[in-house]
PDB file of C-alpha atoms and ligand atoms in Angstrom:
ATOM      1  CA  MET A   1      19.586 -72.839  20.808  1.00 70.00           C
ATOM      2  CA  THR A   2      18.293 -69.411  19.906  1.00 81.00           C
ATOM      3  CA  ARG A   3      20.452 -67.294  17.629  1.00 90.00           C
ATOM      4  CA  ARG A   4      23.509 -66.097  19.438  1.00 93.00           C
ATOM      5  CA  PRO A   5      27.206 -65.321  18.653  1.00 94.00           C
ATOM      6  CA  LEU A   6      29.298 -68.407  18.269  1.00 96.00           C
ATOM      7  CA  LYS A   7      32.916 -68.915  19.261  1.00 97.00           C
ATOM      8  CA  ARG A   8      33.672 -72.282  17.693  1.00 98.00           C
ATOM      9  CA  VAL A   9      31.846 -73.527  14.598  1.00 98.00           C
ATOM     10  CA  LEU A  10      32.101 -76.195  12.026  1.00 98.00           C
ATOM     11  CA  LEU A  11      31.512 -74.967   8.509  1.00 98.00           C
ATOM     12  CA  LYS A  12      30.304 -77.559   5.996  1.00 98.00           C
ATOM     13  CA  LEU A  13      31.138 -76.848   2.343  1.00 96.00           C
ATOM     14  CA  SER A  14      29.738 -79.202  -0.188  1.00 93.00           C
ATOM     15  CA  GLY A  15      31.816 -79.950  -3.298  1.00 91.00           C
ATOM     16  CA  GLU A  16      29.241 -78.214  -5.382  1.00 88.00           C
ATOM     17  CA  ALA A  17      29.932 -74.993  -3.400  1.00 86.00           C
ATOM     18  CA  PHE A  18      33.403 -75.078  -4.922  1.00 86.00           C
ATOM     19  CA  SER A  19      32.241 -75.351  -8.473  1.00 86.00           C
ATOM     20  CA  ASP A  20      31.207 -72.858 -11.058  1.00 76.00           C
ATOM     21  CA  PRO A  21      27.491 -73.505 -11.699  1.00 72.00           C
ATOM     22  CA  THR A  22      27.948 -72.883 -15.341  1.00 75.00           C
ATOM     23  CA  VAL A  23      30.709 -75.445 -15.712  1.00 73.00           C
ATOM     24  CA  GLN A  24      30.334 -79.175 -15.014  1.00 72.00           C
ATOM     25  CA  GLY A  25      32.463 -80.138 -11.991  1.00 72.00           C
ATOM     26  CA  GLY A  26      35.927 -78.732 -11.139  1.00 87.00           C
ATOM     27  CA  ILE A  27      36.802 -75.904  -8.772  1.00 91.00           C
ATOM     28  CA  ASP A  28      36.041 -72.223  -9.233  1.00 91.00           C
ATOM     29  CA  PRO A  29      38.950 -70.243  -7.747  1.00 92.00           C
ATOM     30  CA  ALA A  30      36.790 -67.183  -7.355  1.00 92.00           C
ATOM     31  CA  VAL A  31      34.437 -69.085  -5.005  1.00 93.00           C
ATOM     32  CA  VAL A  32      37.222 -70.531  -2.962  1.00 95.00           C
ATOM     33  CA  ARG A  33      38.824 -67.057  -2.663  1.00 96.00           C
ATOM     34  CA  GLN A  34      35.541 -65.582  -1.519  1.00 95.00           C
ATOM     35  CA  VAL A  35      35.107 -68.219   1.200  1.00 96.00           C
ATOM     36  CA  ALA A  36      38.671 -67.844   2.311  1.00 97.00           C
ATOM     37  CA  GLY A  37      38.368 -64.015   2.485  1.00 97.00           C
ATOM     38  CA  GLU A  38      35.245 -64.201   4.594  1.00 96.00           C
ATOM     39  CA  VAL A  39      36.859 -66.683   6.982  1.00 97.00           C
ATOM     40  CA  ALA A  40      39.905 -64.476   7.229  1.00 97.00           C
ATOM     41  CA  GLU A  41      37.816 -61.430   8.135  1.00 95.00           C
ATOM     42  CA  LEU A  42      35.884 -63.327  10.754  1.00 95.00           C
ATOM     43  CA  ILE A  43      38.961 -64.693  12.482  1.00 95.00           C
ATOM     44  CA  GLU A  44      40.539 -61.242  12.510  1.00 94.00           C
ATOM     45  CA  ALA A  45      37.475 -59.375  13.687  1.00 92.00           C
ATOM     46  CA  ASP A  46      35.881 -61.953  16.079  1.00 90.00           C
ATOM     47  CA  GLY A  47      38.554 -64.518  16.821  1.00 93.00           C
ATOM     48  CA  THR A  48      36.140 -67.246  15.850  1.00 96.00           C
ATOM     49  CA  GLU A  49      37.476 -70.789  15.862  1.00 98.00           C
ATOM     50  CA  ILE A  50      36.623 -72.331  12.545  1.00 98.00           C
ATOM     51  CA  ALA A  51      36.867 -75.958  11.434  1.00 98.00           C
ATOM     52  CA  ILE A  52      35.756 -76.872   7.944  1.00 98.00           C
ATOM     53  CA  VAL A  53      34.477 -80.137   6.457  1.00 98.00           C
ATOM     54  CA  VAL A  54      34.645 -80.179   2.718  1.00 97.00           C
ATOM     55  CA  GLY A  55      32.660 -82.469   0.353  1.00 96.00           C
ATOM     56  CA  GLY A  56      33.794 -83.808  -2.955  1.00 96.00           C
ATOM     57  CA  GLY A  57      30.698 -83.927  -5.010  1.00 93.00           C
ATOM     58  CA  ASN A  58      32.056 -81.515  -7.637  1.00 93.00           C
ATOM     59  CA  ILE A  59      34.695 -84.165  -8.527  1.00 94.00           C
ATOM     60  CA  PHE A  60      33.331 -87.620  -7.640  1.00 94.00           C
ATOM     61  CA  ARG A  61      30.594 -89.225  -5.593  1.00 95.00           C
ATOM     62  CA  GLY A  62      30.481 -92.974  -4.707  1.00 95.00           C
ATOM     63  CA  ASN A  63      26.803 -93.362  -5.502  1.00 93.00           C
ATOM     64  CA  SER A  64      26.813 -91.323  -8.791  1.00 93.00           C
ATOM     65  CA  PRO A  65      26.295 -92.622 -12.319  1.00 92.00           C
ATOM     66  CA  SER A  66      30.007 -92.276 -13.026  1.00 90.00           C
ATOM     67  CA  ALA A  67      30.614 -95.030 -10.394  1.00 92.00           C
ATOM     68  CA  ALA A  68      28.013 -97.343 -11.999  1.00 93.00           C
ATOM     69  CA  GLY A  69      29.190-100.958 -11.925  1.00 93.00           C
ATOM     70  CA  MET A  70      32.028-100.197  -9.500  1.00 96.00           C
ATOM     71  CA  ASP A  71      32.466-101.726  -6.160  1.00 96.00           C
ATOM     72  CA  ARG A  72      30.736 -99.299  -3.808  1.00 97.00           C
ATOM     73  CA  SER A  73      33.569 -99.217  -1.294  1.00 97.00           C
ATOM     74  CA  SER A  74      36.156 -98.433  -3.983  1.00 97.00           C
ATOM     75  CA  ALA A  75      33.853 -95.813  -5.485  1.00 98.00           C
ATOM     76  CA  ASP A  76      33.442 -94.163  -2.005  1.00 98.00           C
ATOM     77  CA  GLN A  77      37.282 -94.196  -1.545  1.00 98.00           C
ATOM     78  CA  MET A  78      37.493 -92.193  -4.753  1.00 98.00           C
ATOM     79  CA  GLY A  79      34.912 -89.819  -3.372  1.00 97.00           C
ATOM     80  CA  MET A  80      36.876 -89.386  -0.174  1.00 98.00           C
ATOM     81  CA  LEU A  81      39.995 -88.640  -2.189  1.00 98.00           C
ATOM     82  CA  ALA A  82      38.115 -85.968  -4.115  1.00 97.00           C
ATOM     83  CA  THR A  83      37.451 -84.159  -0.875  1.00 97.00           C
ATOM     84  CA  VAL A  84      41.235 -83.877  -0.276  1.00 98.00           C
ATOM     85  CA  ILE A  85      41.625 -82.077  -3.662  1.00 97.00           C
ATOM     86  CA  ASN A  86      39.062 -79.461  -2.476  1.00 96.00           C
ATOM     87  CA  ALA A  87      40.701 -79.220   0.924  1.00 98.00           C
ATOM     88  CA  LEU A  88      44.047 -78.377  -0.622  1.00 98.00           C
ATOM     89  CA  ALA A  89      42.479 -75.722  -2.735  1.00 96.00           C
ATOM     90  CA  LEU A  90      40.895 -74.229   0.229  1.00 97.00           C
ATOM     91  CA  GLN A  91      44.072 -74.416   2.339  1.00 98.00           C
ATOM     92  CA  ASP A  92      45.961 -72.633  -0.407  1.00 98.00           C
ATOM     93  CA  ALA A  93      43.343 -69.872  -0.655  1.00 97.00           C
ATOM     94  CA  LEU A  94      43.214 -69.405   3.177  1.00 98.00           C
ATOM     95  CA  GLU A  95      47.022 -69.195   3.463  1.00 98.00           C
ATOM     96  CA  LYS A  96      47.180 -66.694   0.624  1.00 97.00           C
ATOM     97  CA  VAL A  97      44.976 -64.363   2.716  1.00 97.00           C
ATOM     98  CA  GLY A  98      47.089 -64.980   5.823  1.00 97.00           C
ATOM     99  CA  VAL A  99      45.131 -67.591   7.669  1.00 98.00           C
ATOM    100  CA  PRO A 100      47.312 -70.512   9.008  1.00 98.00           C
ATOM    101  CA  THR A 101      45.521 -73.675   8.006  1.00 98.00           C
ATOM    102  CA  ARG A 102      45.986 -77.257   8.677  1.00 98.00           C
ATOM    103  CA  VAL A 103      44.340 -80.019   6.557  1.00 98.00           C
ATOM    104  CA  GLN A 104      43.730 -83.212   8.514  1.00 98.00           C
ATOM    105  CA  THR A 105      42.725 -86.324   6.606  1.00 98.00           C
ATOM    106  CA  ALA A 106      40.824 -89.384   7.802  1.00 98.00           C
ATOM    107  CA  ILE A 107      42.826 -91.464   5.402  1.00 98.00           C
ATOM    108  CA  TRP A 108      46.499 -91.467   6.056  1.00 96.00           C
ATOM    109  CA  MET A 109      48.424 -89.508   3.439  1.00 97.00           C
ATOM    110  CA  GLN A 110      51.424 -88.018   5.283  1.00 95.00           C
ATOM    111  CA  GLN A 111      53.138 -86.236   2.380  1.00 97.00           C
ATOM    112  CA  VAL A 112      50.008 -84.229   1.760  1.00 97.00           C
ATOM    113  CA  ALA A 113      48.442 -83.470   5.118  1.00 98.00           C
ATOM    114  CA  GLU A 114      48.269 -84.285   8.889  1.00 98.00           C
ATOM    115  CA  PRO A 115      46.330 -87.347   9.910  1.00 98.00           C
ATOM    116  CA  TYR A 116      43.160 -86.623  11.787  1.00 98.00           C
ATOM    117  CA  ILE A 117      43.998 -86.340  15.524  1.00 98.00           C
ATOM    118  CA  ARG A 118      41.332 -84.804  17.664  1.00 98.00           C
ATOM    119  CA  ARG A 119      43.547 -83.298  20.288  1.00 98.00           C
ATOM    120  CA  LYS A 120      45.792 -81.735  17.638  1.00 98.00           C
ATOM    121  CA  ALA A 121      42.817 -80.313  15.855  1.00 98.00           C
ATOM    122  CA  MET A 122      41.575 -78.740  19.017  1.00 98.00           C
ATOM    123  CA  ARG A 123      44.965 -77.207  19.706  1.00 98.00           C
ATOM    124  CA  HIS A 124      45.089 -75.645  16.179  1.00 98.00           C
ATOM    125  CA  LEU A 125      41.632 -74.109  16.719  1.00 98.00           C
ATOM    126  CA  GLU A 126      42.728 -72.651  20.038  1.00 97.00           C
ATOM    127  CA  LYS A 127      45.672 -71.028  18.153  1.00 96.00           C
ATOM    128  CA  LYS A 128      43.256 -69.604  15.692  1.00 95.00           C
ATOM    129  CA  ARG A 129      44.341 -71.856  12.855  1.00 98.00           C
ATOM    130  CA  VAL A 130      41.584 -73.111  10.595  1.00 98.00           C
ATOM    131  CA  VAL A 131      41.420 -76.940  10.408  1.00 98.00           C
ATOM    132  CA  VAL A 132      40.066 -78.441   7.289  1.00 98.00           C
ATOM    133  CA  PHE A 133      38.865 -82.015   7.727  1.00 98.00           C
ATOM    134  CA  ALA A 134      39.247 -84.020   4.470  1.00 98.00           C
ATOM    135  CA  ALA A 135      38.611 -87.563   3.351  1.00 98.00           C
ATOM    136  CA  GLY A 136      35.366 -87.698   5.184  1.00 98.00           C
ATOM    137  CA  LEU A 137      35.279 -90.257   8.032  1.00 98.00           C
ATOM    138  CA  GLY A 138      37.606 -92.523   6.160  1.00 98.00           C
ATOM    139  CA  ALA A 139      34.822 -95.063   5.864  1.00 98.00           C
ATOM    140  CA  PRO A 140      32.676 -95.833   2.882  1.00 98.00           C
ATOM    141  CA  TYR A 141      28.897 -95.605   2.951  1.00 97.00           C
ATOM    142  CA  PHE A 142      29.038 -92.272   4.810  1.00 98.00           C
ATOM    143  CA  THR A 143      28.804 -88.682   3.542  1.00 97.00           C
ATOM    144  CA  THR A 144      30.662 -85.598   4.362  1.00 98.00           C
ATOM    145  CA  ASP A 145      27.422 -84.213   5.999  1.00 98.00           C
ATOM    146  CA  THR A 146      27.693 -87.058   8.503  1.00 98.00           C
ATOM    147  CA  THR A 147      31.369 -86.311   8.836  1.00 98.00           C
ATOM    148  CA  ALA A 148      30.499 -82.666   9.609  1.00 98.00           C
ATOM    149  CA  ALA A 149      28.117 -83.763  12.428  1.00 98.00           C
ATOM    150  CA  GLN A 150      30.593 -86.236  13.872  1.00 98.00           C
ATOM    151  CA  ARG A 151      33.619 -83.971  13.773  1.00 98.00           C
ATOM    152  CA  ALA A 152      31.546 -81.007  15.122  1.00 98.00           C
ATOM    153  CA  LEU A 153      30.672 -83.173  18.124  1.00 98.00           C
ATOM    154  CA  GLU A 154      34.254 -84.349  18.626  1.00 98.00           C
ATOM    155  CA  ILE A 155      35.742 -80.847  18.720  1.00 98.00           C
ATOM    156  CA  GLY A 156      32.881 -79.243  20.663  1.00 98.00           C
ATOM    157  CA  ALA A 157      31.646 -76.978  17.964  1.00 98.00           C
ATOM    158  CA  GLU A 158      28.578 -75.004  19.032  1.00 98.00           C
ATOM    159  CA  ALA A 159      26.827 -75.456  15.588  1.00 98.00           C
ATOM    160  CA  ILE A 160      27.241 -76.703  12.097  1.00 98.00           C
ATOM    161  CA  LEU A 161      27.066 -73.961   9.544  1.00 98.00           C
ATOM    162  CA  LYS A 162      25.828 -75.619   6.327  1.00 97.00           C
ATOM    163  CA  GLY A 163      26.546 -73.308   3.346  1.00 95.00           C
ATOM    164  CA  THR A 164      24.366 -74.042   0.371  1.00 92.00           C
ATOM    165  CA  GLN A 165      23.208 -72.371  -2.844  1.00 89.00           C
ATOM    166  CA  VAL A 166      19.775 -71.511  -1.439  1.00 91.00           C
ATOM    167  CA  ASP A 167      19.102 -69.243   1.553  1.00 93.00           C
ATOM    168  CA  GLY A 168      17.740 -71.802   3.945  1.00 96.00           C
ATOM    169  CA  VAL A 169      15.422 -74.727   4.322  1.00 96.00           C
ATOM    170  CA  TYR A 170      12.171 -74.671   2.283  1.00 96.00           C
ATOM    171  CA  ASP A 171       8.995 -76.748   2.494  1.00 94.00           C
ATOM    172  CA  ARG A 172       9.516 -77.649  -1.244  1.00 92.00           C
ATOM    173  CA  ASP A 173      12.280 -77.274  -3.712  1.00 90.00           C
ATOM    174  CA  PRO A 174      12.375 -73.437  -4.261  1.00 90.00           C
ATOM    175  CA  LYS A 175      14.015 -73.921  -7.698  1.00 87.00           C
ATOM    176  CA  ILE A 176      10.993 -75.790  -8.934  1.00 92.00           C
ATOM    177  CA  HIS A 177       8.104 -74.279  -6.845  1.00 93.00           C
ATOM    178  CA  ALA A 178       7.961 -70.493  -6.926  1.00 92.00           C
ATOM    179  CA  ASP A 179       5.651 -70.463  -3.835  1.00 94.00           C
ATOM    180  CA  ALA A 180       7.861 -72.593  -1.682  1.00 94.00           C
ATOM    181  CA  GLU A 181       8.092 -71.294   1.869  1.00 94.00           C
ATOM    182  CA  ARG A 182      11.345 -70.903   3.823  1.00 96.00           C
ATOM    183  CA  PHE A 183      11.584 -71.802   7.496  1.00 96.00           C
ATOM    184  CA  ASP A 184      13.324 -69.343   9.863  1.00 96.00           C
ATOM    185  CA  GLU A 185      13.522 -72.247  12.321  1.00 96.00           C
ATOM    186  CA  ILE A 186      12.584 -75.875  12.251  1.00 96.00           C
ATOM    187  CA  ASP A 187      13.126 -78.901  14.464  1.00 96.00           C
ATOM    188  CA  PHE A 188      15.115 -81.999  13.576  1.00 96.00           C
ATOM    189  CA  LEU A 189      12.114 -84.387  13.727  1.00 96.00           C
ATOM    190  CA  SER A 190      10.136 -82.270  11.188  1.00 96.00           C
ATOM    191  CA  VAL A 191      13.171 -82.335   8.856  1.00 96.00           C
ATOM    192  CA  LEU A 192      13.262 -86.077   9.049  1.00 95.00           C
ATOM    193  CA  ASN A 193       9.443 -86.707   8.895  1.00 94.00           C
ATOM    194  CA  ARG A 194       9.000 -84.310   6.008  1.00 94.00           C
ATOM    195  CA  GLY A 195      12.049 -85.528   4.154  1.00 92.00           C
ATOM    196  CA  LEU A 196      13.377 -82.008   3.781  1.00 94.00           C
ATOM    197  CA  ARG A 197      16.783 -81.888   2.206  1.00 88.00           C
ATOM    198  CA  VAL A 198      19.005 -80.351   4.882  1.00 92.00           C
ATOM    199  CA  MET A 199      21.564 -83.023   5.340  1.00 95.00           C
ATOM    200  CA  ASP A 200      21.189 -86.779   5.049  1.00 94.00           C
ATOM    201  CA  ALA A 201      19.244 -88.706   7.743  1.00 95.00           C
ATOM    202  CA  THR A 202      22.356 -90.177   9.388  1.00 96.00           C
ATOM    203  CA  ALA A 203      23.743 -86.642   9.846  1.00 97.00           C
ATOM    204  CA  ILE A 204      20.441 -85.282  11.098  1.00 97.00           C
ATOM    205  CA  SER A 205      19.903 -88.036  13.617  1.00 96.00           C
ATOM    206  CA  LEU A 206      23.451 -87.557  14.937  1.00 97.00           C
ATOM    207  CA  CYS A 207      22.681 -83.838  15.424  1.00 97.00           C
ATOM    208  CA  MET A 208      19.330 -84.624  16.930  1.00 96.00           C
ATOM    209  CA  ASP A 209      20.593 -87.174  19.478  1.00 96.00           C
ATOM    210  CA  ASN A 210      23.298 -84.837  20.630  1.00 97.00           C
ATOM    211  CA  ASP A 211      21.530 -81.449  20.440  1.00 96.00           C
ATOM    212  CA  LEU A 212      23.778 -79.979  17.880  1.00 97.00           C
ATOM    213  CA  PRO A 213      22.210 -77.113  16.035  1.00 97.00           C
ATOM    214  CA  ILE A 214      22.592 -76.609  12.253  1.00 98.00           C
ATOM    215  CA  VAL A 215      22.264 -73.299  10.456  1.00 98.00           C
ATOM    216  CA  VAL A 216      21.591 -73.685   6.730  1.00 97.00           C
ATOM    217  CA  PHE A 217      22.431 -70.436   4.835  1.00 97.00           C
ATOM    218  CA  GLU A 218      23.341 -69.119   1.426  1.00 95.00           C
ATOM    219  CA  LEU A 219      27.171 -69.480   1.279  1.00 94.00           C
ATOM    220  CA  LEU A 220      27.991 -66.980  -1.444  1.00 92.00           C
ATOM    221  CA  ARG A 221      25.925 -63.996  -0.258  1.00 95.00           C
ATOM    222  CA  ALA A 222      28.701 -61.645   0.701  1.00 94.00           C
ATOM    223  CA  GLY A 223      29.193 -61.442   4.502  1.00 95.00           C
ATOM    224  CA  ASN A 224      26.826 -64.342   5.300  1.00 97.00           C
ATOM    225  CA  ILE A 225      29.305 -66.551   7.215  1.00 97.00           C
ATOM    226  CA  GLY A 226      29.986 -63.636   9.597  1.00 97.00           C
ATOM    227  CA  ARG A 227      26.276 -62.854   9.990  1.00 97.00           C
ATOM    228  CA  VAL A 228      25.565 -66.482  11.055  1.00 97.00           C
ATOM    229  CA  VAL A 229      28.463 -66.524  13.404  1.00 97.00           C
ATOM    230  CA  ARG A 230      27.347 -63.275  15.020  1.00 97.00           C
ATOM    231  CA  GLY A 231      23.926 -64.733  15.612  1.00 96.00           C
ATOM    232  CA  GLU A 232      21.916 -62.726  13.020  1.00 96.00           C
ATOM    233  CA  ALA A 233      18.706 -64.316  11.721  1.00 94.00           C
ATOM    234  CA  VAL A 234      20.115 -65.585   8.432  1.00 96.00           C
ATOM    235  CA  GLY A 235      19.000 -68.825   6.742  1.00 97.00           C
ATOM    236  CA  THR A 236      17.303 -71.579   8.711  1.00 97.00           C
ATOM    237  CA  LEU A 237      18.176 -72.685  12.213  1.00 97.00           C
ATOM    238  CA  VAL A 238      17.539 -76.399  12.687  1.00 97.00           C
ATOM    239  CA  THR A 239      17.426 -77.540  16.365  1.00 95.00           C
ATOM    240  CA  GLY A 240      15.720 -80.013  18.688  1.00 92.00           C
ATOM    241  CA  THR A 241      13.000 -77.493  19.550  1.00 78.00           C
ATOM    242  CA  GLY A 242      12.460 -75.518  16.441  1.00 63.00           C
ATOM    243  CA  GLY A 243      14.583 -72.752  17.870  1.00 51.00           C
ATOM    244  CA  ALA A 244      12.672 -72.391  21.272  1.00 49.00           C
TER     245      ALA A 244
HETATM  246  N1  LIG B 301      32.525 -90.404   1.330  1.00 52.28           N
HETATM  247  C1  LIG B 301      32.669 -91.589   2.026  1.00 52.28           C
HETATM  248  N2  LIG B 301      32.776 -91.551   3.426  1.00 52.28           N
HETATM  249  C2  LIG B 301      32.681 -90.380   4.068  1.00 52.28           C
HETATM  250  C3  LIG B 301      32.561 -89.227   3.344  1.00 52.28           C
HETATM  251  C4  LIG B 301      32.453 -89.243   2.004  1.00 52.28           C
HETATM  252  O1  LIG B 301      32.635 -92.680   1.452  1.00 52.28           O
HETATM  253  O2  LIG B 301      32.848 -90.502   5.347  1.00 52.28           O
HETATM  254  C5  LIG B 301      32.511 -90.450  -0.188  1.00 52.28           C
HETATM  255  C6  LIG B 301      31.227 -90.788  -0.813  1.00 52.28           C
HETATM  256  O3  LIG B 301      31.412 -91.454  -1.977  1.00 52.28           O
HETATM  257  C7  LIG B 301      30.663 -89.317  -1.199  1.00 52.28           C
HETATM  258  C8  LIG B 301      31.933 -88.657  -1.589  1.00 52.28           C
HETATM  259  O4  LIG B 301      32.960 -89.101  -0.659  1.00 52.28           O
HETATM  260  O5  LIG B 301      29.765 -89.476  -2.204  1.00 52.28           O
HETATM  261  C9  LIG B 301      31.937 -87.194  -1.602  1.00 52.28           C
HETATM  262  O6  LIG B 301      31.345 -86.697  -0.349  1.00 52.28           O
HETATM  263  P1  LIG B 301      29.857 -85.975  -0.373  1.00 52.28           P
HETATM  264  O7  LIG B 301      28.958 -86.666  -1.398  1.00 52.28           O
HETATM  265  O8  LIG B 301      29.369 -85.935   1.053  1.00 52.28           O
HETATM  266  O9  LIG B 301      30.267 -84.562  -0.871  1.00 52.28           O
HETATM  267  P2  LIG B 301      29.387 -83.272  -1.038  1.00 52.28           P
HETATM  268  O10 LIG B 301      27.930 -83.708  -1.402  1.00 52.28           O
HETATM  269  O11 LIG B 301      29.416 -82.548   0.267  1.00 52.28           O
HETATM  270  O12 LIG B 301      29.983 -82.516  -2.163  1.00 52.28           O
END
């Protein structure tokens, strides 16, 4: 894929994207409001169909020190529940700015949200409702990055938009190395072989095997979600061919 306007996308928001960097954990309402506002503008202006997978790392991760000594499957279930908390915060913010939103969870919790049903999710998207996928894949030992890849494939999204704190993929950690270089485009195999931190290897492999592009971009730069959706050269495009 070269850069081009996208009609249906899957936006992946990590739990950290929800948190105030100066505070440990939790949800920063200003960040959630900003994301909701940009999504609302995009749907209004371009009619983009937007599904969102939210992470839970700001609250709990199954492989984190706070889960030390726990059974991994139980710890991962806690992590999956954490994503539901973020999803509800996002749903609230989206609906406050007038965007009809449905949360679908991979773990059944019918008083809180719809269960994940692919055909229903597709119908919501066609009606320009945002669908927020929560509770990951419902299975331990996976991540919400892998969930993003899997759900994007199921709903026929044209790309995964991975919003991060940095403005793309670098050859080294730009927070540590001042001379780190950013890629405009890179291919999946190079990401895997060079161990670049785009998404985990399971997620990257799924995207590579199914030709699903990823755009890694800085989430909180105002207007960025719209720029990526309109095909502007923002962040790093990860594809099977390095963008060719
Ligand atoms: N998780 C899981 N299965 C899934 C998705 C997530 O077990 O399909 C758990 C896992 O413990 C993970 C946590 O949920 O650490 C939060 O997800 P993730 O770490 O992907 O969140 P993010 O890094 O995006 O904030």
